[in-house]
mmCIF file of C-alpha atoms in Angstrom:
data_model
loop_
_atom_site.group_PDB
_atom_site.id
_atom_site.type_symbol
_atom_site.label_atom_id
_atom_site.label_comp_id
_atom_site.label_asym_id
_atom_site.label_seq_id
_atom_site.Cartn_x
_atom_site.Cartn_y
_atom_site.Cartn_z
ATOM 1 C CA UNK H 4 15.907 -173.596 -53.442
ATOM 2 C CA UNK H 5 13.235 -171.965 -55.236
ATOM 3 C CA UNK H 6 13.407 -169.259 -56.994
ATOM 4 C CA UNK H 7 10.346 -167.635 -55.479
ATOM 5 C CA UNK H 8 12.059 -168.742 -52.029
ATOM 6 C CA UNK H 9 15.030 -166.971 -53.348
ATOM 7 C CA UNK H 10 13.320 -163.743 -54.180
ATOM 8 C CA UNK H 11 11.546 -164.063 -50.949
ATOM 9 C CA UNK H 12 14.577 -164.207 -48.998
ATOM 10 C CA UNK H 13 16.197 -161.516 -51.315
ATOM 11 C CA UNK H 14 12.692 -159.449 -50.467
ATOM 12 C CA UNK H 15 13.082 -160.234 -46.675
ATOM 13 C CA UNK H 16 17.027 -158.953 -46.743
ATOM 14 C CA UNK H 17 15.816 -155.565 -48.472
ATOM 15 C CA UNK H 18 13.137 -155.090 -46.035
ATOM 16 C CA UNK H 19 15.366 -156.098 -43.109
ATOM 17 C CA UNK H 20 17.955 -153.326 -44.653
ATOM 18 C CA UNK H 21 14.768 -151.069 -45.048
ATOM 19 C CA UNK H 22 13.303 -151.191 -41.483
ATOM 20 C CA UNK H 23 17.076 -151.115 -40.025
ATOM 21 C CA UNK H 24 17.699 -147.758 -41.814
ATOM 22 C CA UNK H 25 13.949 -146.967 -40.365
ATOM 23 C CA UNK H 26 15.007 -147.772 -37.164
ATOM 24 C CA UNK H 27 18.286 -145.885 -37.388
ATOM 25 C CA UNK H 28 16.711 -142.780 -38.599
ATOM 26 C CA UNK H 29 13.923 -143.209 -36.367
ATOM 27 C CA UNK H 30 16.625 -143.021 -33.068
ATOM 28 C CA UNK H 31 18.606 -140.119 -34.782
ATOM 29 C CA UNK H 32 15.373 -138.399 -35.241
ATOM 30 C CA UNK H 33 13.753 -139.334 -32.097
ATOM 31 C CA UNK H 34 16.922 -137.898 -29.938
ATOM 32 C CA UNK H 35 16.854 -134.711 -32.456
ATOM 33 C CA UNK H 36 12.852 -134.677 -32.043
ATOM 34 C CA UNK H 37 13.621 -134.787 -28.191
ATOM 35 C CA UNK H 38 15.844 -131.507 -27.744
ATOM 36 C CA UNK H 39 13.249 -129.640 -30.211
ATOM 37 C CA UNK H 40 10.663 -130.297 -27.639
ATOM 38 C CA UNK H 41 12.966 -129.563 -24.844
ATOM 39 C CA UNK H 42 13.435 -126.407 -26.800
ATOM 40 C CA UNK H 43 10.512 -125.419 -27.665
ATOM 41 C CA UNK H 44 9.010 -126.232 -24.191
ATOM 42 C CA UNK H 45 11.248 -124.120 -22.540
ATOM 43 C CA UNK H 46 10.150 -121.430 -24.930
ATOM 44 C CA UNK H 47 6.750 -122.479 -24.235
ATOM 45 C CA UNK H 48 7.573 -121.966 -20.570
ATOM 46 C CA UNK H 49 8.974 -118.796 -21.665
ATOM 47 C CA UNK H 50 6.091 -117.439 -23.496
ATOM 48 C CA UNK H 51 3.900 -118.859 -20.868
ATOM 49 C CA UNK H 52 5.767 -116.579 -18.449
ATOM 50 C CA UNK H 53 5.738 -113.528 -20.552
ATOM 51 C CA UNK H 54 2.338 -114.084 -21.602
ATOM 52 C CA UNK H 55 1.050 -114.255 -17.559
ATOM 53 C CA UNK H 56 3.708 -111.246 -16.955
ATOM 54 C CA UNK H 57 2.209 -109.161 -19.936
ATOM 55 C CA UNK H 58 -1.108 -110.050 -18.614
ATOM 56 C CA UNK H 59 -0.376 -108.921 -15.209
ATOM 57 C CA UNK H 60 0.841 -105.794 -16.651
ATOM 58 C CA UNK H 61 -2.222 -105.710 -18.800
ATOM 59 C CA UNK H 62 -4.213 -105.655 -16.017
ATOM 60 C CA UNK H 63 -2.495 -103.342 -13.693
ATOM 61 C CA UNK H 64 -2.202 -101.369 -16.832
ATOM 62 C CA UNK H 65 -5.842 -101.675 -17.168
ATOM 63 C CA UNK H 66 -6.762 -100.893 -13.398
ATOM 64 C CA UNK H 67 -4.245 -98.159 -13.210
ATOM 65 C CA UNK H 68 -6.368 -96.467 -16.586
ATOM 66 C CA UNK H 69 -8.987 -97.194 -14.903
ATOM 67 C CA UNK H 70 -8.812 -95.614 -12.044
ATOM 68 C CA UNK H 71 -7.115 -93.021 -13.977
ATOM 69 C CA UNK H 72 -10.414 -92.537 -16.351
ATOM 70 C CA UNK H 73 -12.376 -92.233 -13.153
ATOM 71 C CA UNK H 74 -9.792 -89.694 -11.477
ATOM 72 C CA UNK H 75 -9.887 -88.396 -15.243
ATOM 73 C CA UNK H 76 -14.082 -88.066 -15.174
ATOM 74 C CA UNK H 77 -14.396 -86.686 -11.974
ATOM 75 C CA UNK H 78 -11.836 -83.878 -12.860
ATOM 76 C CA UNK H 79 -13.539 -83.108 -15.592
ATOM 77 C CA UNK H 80 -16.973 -83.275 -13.936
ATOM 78 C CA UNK H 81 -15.430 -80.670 -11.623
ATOM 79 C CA UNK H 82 -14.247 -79.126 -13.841
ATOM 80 C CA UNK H 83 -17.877 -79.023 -15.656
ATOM 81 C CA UNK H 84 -18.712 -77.538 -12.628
ATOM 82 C CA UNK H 85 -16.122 -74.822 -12.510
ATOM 83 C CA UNK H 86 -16.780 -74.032 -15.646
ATOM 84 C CA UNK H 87 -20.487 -73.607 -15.055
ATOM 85 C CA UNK H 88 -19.536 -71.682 -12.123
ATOM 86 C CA UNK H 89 -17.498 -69.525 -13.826
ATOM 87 C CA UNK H 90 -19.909 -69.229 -16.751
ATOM 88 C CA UNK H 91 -21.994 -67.645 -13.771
ATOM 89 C CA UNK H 92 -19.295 -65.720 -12.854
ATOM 90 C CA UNK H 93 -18.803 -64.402 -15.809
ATOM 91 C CA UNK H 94 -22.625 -63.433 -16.408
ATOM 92 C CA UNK H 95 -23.072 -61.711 -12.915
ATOM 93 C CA UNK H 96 -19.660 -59.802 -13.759
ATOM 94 C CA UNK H 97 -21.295 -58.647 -17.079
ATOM 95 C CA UNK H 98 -24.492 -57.586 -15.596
ATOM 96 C CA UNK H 99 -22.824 -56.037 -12.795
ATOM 97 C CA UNK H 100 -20.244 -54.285 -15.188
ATOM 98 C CA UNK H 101 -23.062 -52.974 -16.910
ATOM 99 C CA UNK H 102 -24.926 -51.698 -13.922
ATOM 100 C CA UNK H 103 -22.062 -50.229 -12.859
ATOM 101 C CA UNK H 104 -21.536 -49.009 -16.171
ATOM 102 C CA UNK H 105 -24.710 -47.313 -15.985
ATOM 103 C CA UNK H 106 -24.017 -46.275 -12.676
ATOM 104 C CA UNK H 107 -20.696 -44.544 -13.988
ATOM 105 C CA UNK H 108 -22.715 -42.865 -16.522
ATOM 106 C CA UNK H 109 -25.677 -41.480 -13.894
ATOM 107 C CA UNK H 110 -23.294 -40.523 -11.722
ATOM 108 C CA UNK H 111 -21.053 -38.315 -14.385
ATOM 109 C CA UNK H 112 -24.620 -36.685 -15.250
ATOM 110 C CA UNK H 113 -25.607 -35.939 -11.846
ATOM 111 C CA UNK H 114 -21.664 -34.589 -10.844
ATOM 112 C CA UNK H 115 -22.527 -32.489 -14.413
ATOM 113 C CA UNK H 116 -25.662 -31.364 -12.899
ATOM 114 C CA UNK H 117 -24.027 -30.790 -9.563
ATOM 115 C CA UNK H 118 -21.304 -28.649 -10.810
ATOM 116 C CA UNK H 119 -22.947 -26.709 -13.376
ATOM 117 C CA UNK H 120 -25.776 -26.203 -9.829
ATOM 118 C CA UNK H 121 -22.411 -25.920 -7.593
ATOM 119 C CA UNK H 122 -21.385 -22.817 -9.796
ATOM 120 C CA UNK H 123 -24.214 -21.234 -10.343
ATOM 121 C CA UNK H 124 -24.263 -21.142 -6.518
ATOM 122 C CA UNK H 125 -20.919 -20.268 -6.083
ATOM 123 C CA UNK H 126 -21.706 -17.343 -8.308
ATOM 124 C CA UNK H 127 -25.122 -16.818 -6.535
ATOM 125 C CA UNK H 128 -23.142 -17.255 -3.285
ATOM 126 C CA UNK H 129 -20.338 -14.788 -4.068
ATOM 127 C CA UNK H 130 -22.694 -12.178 -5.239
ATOM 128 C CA UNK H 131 -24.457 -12.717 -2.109
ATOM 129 C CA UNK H 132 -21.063 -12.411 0.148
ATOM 130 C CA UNK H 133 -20.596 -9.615 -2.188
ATOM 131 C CA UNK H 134 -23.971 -7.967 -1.663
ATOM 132 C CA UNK H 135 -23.786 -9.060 2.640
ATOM 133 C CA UNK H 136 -20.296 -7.043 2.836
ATOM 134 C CA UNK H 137 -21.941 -4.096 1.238
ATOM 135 C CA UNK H 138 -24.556 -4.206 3.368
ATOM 136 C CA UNK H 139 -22.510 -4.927 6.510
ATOM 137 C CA UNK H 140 -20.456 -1.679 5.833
ATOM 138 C CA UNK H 141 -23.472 0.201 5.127
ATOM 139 C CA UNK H 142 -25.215 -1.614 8.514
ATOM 140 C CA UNK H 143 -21.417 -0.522 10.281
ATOM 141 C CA UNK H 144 -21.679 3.027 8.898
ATOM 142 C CA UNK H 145 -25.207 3.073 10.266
ATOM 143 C CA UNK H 146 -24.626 1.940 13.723
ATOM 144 C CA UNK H 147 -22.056 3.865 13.887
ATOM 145 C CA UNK H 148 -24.120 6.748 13.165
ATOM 146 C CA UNK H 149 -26.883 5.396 15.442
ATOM 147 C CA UNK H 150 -24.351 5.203 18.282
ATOM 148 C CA UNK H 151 -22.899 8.464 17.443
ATOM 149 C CA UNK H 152 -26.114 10.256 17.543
ATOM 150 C CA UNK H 153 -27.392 7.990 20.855
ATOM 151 C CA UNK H 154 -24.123 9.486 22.502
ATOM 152 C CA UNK H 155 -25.647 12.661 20.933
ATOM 153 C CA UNK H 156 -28.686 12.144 22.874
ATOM 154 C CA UNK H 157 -28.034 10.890 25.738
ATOM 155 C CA UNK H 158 -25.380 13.729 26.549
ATOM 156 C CA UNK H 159 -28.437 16.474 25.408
ATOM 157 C CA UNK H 160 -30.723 14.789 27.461
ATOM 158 C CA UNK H 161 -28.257 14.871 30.401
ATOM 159 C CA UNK H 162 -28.132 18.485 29.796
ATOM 160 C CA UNK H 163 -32.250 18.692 29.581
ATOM 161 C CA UNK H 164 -32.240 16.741 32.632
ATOM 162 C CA UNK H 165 -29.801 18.997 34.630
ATOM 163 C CA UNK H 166 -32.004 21.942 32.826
ATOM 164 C CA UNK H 167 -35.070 21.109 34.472
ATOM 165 C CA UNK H 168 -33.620 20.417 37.778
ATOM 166 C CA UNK H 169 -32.808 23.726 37.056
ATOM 167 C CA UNK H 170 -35.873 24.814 36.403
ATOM 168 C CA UNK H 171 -37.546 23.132 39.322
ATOM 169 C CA UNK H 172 -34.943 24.717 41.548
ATOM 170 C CA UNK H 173 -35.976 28.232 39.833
ATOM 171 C CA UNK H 174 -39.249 27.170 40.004
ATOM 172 C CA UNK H 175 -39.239 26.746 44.031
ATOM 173 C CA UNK H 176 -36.873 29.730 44.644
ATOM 174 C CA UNK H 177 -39.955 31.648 42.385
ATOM 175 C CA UNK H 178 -42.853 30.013 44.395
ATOM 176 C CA UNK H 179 -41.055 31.222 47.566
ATOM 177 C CA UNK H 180 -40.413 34.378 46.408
ATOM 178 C CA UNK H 181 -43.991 34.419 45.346
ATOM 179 C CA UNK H 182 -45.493 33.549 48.682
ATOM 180 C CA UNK H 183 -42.840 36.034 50.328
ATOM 181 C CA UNK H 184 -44.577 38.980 48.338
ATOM 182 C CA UNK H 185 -48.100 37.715 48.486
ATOM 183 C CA UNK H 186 -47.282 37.930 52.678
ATOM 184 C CA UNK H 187 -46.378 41.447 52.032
ATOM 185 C CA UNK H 188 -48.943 42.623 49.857
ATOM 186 C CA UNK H 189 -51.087 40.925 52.256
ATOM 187 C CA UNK H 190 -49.629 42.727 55.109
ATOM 188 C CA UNK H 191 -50.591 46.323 52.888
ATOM 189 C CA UNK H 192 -54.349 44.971 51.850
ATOM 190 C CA UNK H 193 -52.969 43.959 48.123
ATOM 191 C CA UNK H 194 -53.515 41.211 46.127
ATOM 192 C CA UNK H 195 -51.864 40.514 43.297
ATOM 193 C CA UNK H 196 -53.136 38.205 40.052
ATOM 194 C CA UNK H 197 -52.278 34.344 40.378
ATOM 195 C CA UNK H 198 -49.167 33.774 38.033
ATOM 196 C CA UNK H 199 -50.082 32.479 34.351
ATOM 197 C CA UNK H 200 -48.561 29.058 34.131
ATOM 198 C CA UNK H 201 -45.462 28.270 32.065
ATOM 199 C CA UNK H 202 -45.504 25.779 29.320
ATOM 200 C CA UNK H 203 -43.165 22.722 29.481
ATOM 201 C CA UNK H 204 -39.582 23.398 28.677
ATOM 202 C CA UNK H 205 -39.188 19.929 26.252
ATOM 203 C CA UNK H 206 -41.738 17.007 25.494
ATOM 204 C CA UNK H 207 -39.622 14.244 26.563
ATOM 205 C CA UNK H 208 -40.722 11.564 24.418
ATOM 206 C CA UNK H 209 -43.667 11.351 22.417
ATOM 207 C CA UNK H 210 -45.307 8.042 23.696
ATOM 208 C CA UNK H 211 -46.871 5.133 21.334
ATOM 209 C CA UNK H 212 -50.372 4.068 21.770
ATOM 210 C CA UNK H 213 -50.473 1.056 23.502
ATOM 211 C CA UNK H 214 -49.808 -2.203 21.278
ATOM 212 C CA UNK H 215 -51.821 -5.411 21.889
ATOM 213 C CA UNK H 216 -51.686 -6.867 18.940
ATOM 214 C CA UNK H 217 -47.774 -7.832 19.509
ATOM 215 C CA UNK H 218 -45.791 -9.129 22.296
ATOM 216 C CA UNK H 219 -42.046 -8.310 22.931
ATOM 217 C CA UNK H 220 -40.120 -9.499 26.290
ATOM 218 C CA UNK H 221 -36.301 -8.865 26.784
ATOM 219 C CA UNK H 222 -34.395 -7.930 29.248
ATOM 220 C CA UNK H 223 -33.428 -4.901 31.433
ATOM 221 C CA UNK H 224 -29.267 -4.948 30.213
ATOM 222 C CA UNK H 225 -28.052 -1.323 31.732
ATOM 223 C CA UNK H 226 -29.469 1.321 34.024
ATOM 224 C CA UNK H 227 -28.706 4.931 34.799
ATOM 225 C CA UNK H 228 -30.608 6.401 37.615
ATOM 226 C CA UNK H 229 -28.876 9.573 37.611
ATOM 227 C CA UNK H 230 -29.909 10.578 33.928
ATOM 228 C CA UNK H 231 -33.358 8.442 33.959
ATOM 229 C CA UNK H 232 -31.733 6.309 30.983
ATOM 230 C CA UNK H 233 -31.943 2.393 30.375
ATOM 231 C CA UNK H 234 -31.413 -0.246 28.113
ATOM 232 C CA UNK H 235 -32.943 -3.302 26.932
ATOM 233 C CA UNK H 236 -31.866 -6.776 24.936
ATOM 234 C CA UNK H 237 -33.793 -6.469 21.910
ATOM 235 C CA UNK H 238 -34.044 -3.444 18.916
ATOM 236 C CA UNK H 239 -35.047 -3.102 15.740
ATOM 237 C CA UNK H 240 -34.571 -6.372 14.601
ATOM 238 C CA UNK H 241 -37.368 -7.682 17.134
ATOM 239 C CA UNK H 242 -39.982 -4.712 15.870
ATOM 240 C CA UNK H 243 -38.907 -2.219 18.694
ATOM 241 C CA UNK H 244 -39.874 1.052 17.414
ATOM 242 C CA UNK H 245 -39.377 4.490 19.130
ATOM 243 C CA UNK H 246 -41.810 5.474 21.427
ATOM 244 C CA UNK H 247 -42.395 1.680 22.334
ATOM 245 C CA UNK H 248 -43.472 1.421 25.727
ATOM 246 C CA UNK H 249 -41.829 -1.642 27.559
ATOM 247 C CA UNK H 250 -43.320 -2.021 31.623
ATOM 248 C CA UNK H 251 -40.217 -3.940 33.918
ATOM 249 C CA UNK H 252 -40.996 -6.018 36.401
ATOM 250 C CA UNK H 253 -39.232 -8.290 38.672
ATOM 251 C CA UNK H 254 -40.866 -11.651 39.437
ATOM 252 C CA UNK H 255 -44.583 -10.436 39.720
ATOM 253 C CA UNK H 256 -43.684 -7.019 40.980
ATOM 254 C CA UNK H 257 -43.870 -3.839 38.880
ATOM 255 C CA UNK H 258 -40.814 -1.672 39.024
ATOM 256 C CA UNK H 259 -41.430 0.835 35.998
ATOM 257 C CA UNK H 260 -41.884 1.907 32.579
ATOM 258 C CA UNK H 261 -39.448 2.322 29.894
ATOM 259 C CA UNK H 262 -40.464 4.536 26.839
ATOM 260 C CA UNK H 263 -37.926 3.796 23.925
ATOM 261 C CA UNK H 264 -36.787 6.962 22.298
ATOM 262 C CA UNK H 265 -33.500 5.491 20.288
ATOM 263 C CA UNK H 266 -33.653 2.248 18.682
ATOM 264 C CA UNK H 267 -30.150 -0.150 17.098
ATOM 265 C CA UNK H 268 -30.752 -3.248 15.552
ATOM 266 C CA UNK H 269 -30.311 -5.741 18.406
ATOM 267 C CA UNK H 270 -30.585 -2.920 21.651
ATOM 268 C CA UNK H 271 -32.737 0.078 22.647
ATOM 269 C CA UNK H 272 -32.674 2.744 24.623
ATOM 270 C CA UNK H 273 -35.501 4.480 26.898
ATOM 271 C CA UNK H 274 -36.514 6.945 29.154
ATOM 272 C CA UNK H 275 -37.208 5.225 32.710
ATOM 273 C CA UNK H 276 -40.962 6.728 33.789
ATOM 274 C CA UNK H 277 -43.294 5.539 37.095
ATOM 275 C CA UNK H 278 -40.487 4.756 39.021
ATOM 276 C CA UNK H 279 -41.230 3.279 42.822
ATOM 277 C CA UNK H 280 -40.608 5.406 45.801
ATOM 278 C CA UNK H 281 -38.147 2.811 47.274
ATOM 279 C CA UNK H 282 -34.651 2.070 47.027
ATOM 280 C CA UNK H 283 -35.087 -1.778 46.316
ATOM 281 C CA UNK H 284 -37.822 -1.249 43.415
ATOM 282 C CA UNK H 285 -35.886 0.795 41.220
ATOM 283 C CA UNK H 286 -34.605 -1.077 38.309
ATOM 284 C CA UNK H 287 -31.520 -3.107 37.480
ATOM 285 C CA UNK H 288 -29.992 -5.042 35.135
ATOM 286 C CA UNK H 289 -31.859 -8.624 35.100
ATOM 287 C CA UNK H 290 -35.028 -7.159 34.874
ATOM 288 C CA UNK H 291 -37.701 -8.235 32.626
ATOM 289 C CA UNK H 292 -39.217 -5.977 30.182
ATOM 290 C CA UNK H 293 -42.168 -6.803 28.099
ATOM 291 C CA UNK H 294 -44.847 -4.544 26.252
ATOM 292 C CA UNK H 295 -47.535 -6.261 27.328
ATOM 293 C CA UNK H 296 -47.761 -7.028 31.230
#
């Protein structure tokens, strides 16, 4: 044999050797290789899971924000709203706070005004009470006087009145006894001079001129046919003055004349004059008087 057949074969050996230990690692590495990859596929698988889980999550996640950033935006457009609102709110509060405000302050000036007016009245007002009781117990004195001196009167004219029934009575006994002598001095051819007349015994009541210009109407309130004495609704107070005369009637029928002789503040009394012959025309109570008829 050769020697290059020698080193050939010696090559071939080496290279057998060589590829053997190839092919022996290759196998051990090849079943190592093979449970890596199982390995590391199942940790693909894995990730592959947790990657399509987190991305699930993700976008849940995602939908659930969202819908949360819309719920978020249209609270807080509301509440833009509210705010604005309130903003309002708050600006009609101030203006009205300030009209009230003013209010307050017109309304402490004017109860100012009102009670410094309210007592200055009071004080106006009390002297006025003041002055009205002084003048009520002077107006009290005075009617009382006034009714005192109408009891006066009446009872004096009661005695004039019985006075000059009197008189008449004297007066007819004297005309009698005047005709009786005349017959006898007629009987002896005598004649004796007519009898000088006597002047009245009292003026009753000096009478007012008629008055035109004014016209007062009451009422007939008390009669007294036995003393020739009535009394009407209205005095002083009206403009009755003495020697007012007031004519009565009764529907359109006149029943007398009343001439006042003593006036009070709200009544008046007067002599009854041109009474009717009949019993149902004298005057009552009822009756209406007026000065003008």
């Amino acid at each position: 044999m050769s020697t290059l057949t020698k080193v050939l074969i010696i090559l071939l050996t080496i290279s057998s050797i060589f590829l053997c230990g190839i092919v022996v690692t290759y196998v051990a590495n090849a079943v190592d290789y093979k449970q890596k990859y199982d390995g590391l596929y199942q940790e693909y698988r894995a990730a592959k899971e947790n990657e399509e889980n987190a991305s699930r999550q993700f976008n849940e996640l995602k939908n659930q924000t969202d819908e949360e950033k819309l719920n978020l935006g249209n609270e807080m457009a509301s509440l833009k709203g509210d705010i604005e609102r309130l903003k309002a709110d708050l600006a009609n509060a101030e203006r009205d706070r300030d009209d009230a405000r003013r209010r307050k302050e017109n309304w402490e000036a004017i109860v100012r005004d009102f009670t410094l007016t309210n007592k200055e009245q009071g004080d106006l007002l009390q002297k006025t009470l003041d002055d009205l009781d002084r003048v009520q117990t002077v107006l009290i004195e005075e009617q009382k006087k006034h009714k005192e001196t109408s009891t006066a009167l009446i009872e004096n004219l009661a005695v004039i009145a019985l006075l000059e029934e009197k008189q008449e009575e004297l007066l007819d006994e004297k005309t009698e006894l005047q005709n009786k002598l005349d017959q006898l001095l007629r009987q002896y051819g005598k004649v004796i001079a007519p009898p000088v007349p006597l002047p009245a015994v009292a003026q009753k009541v000096q009478v007012a001129p008629a008055i035109k210009d004014i016209d007062l109407k009451g009422l007939v309130t008390t009669v007294d046919l036995k003393r020739l004495l009535a009394e009407i609704s209205i005095g002083a107070a009206d403009g009755v003055k003495e020697g007012t005369r007031f004519h009565v009637t009764r529907d359109d029928k006149f029943i007398c004349d009343i001439v006042i002789m003593d006036v009070e503040p709200e009544t008046a009394v007067g002599w009854l004059e041109l009474l009717q012959a009949r019993p149902e025309d004298q005057p009552r109570a009822g009756d209406h008087a007026s000065t003008n008829l």
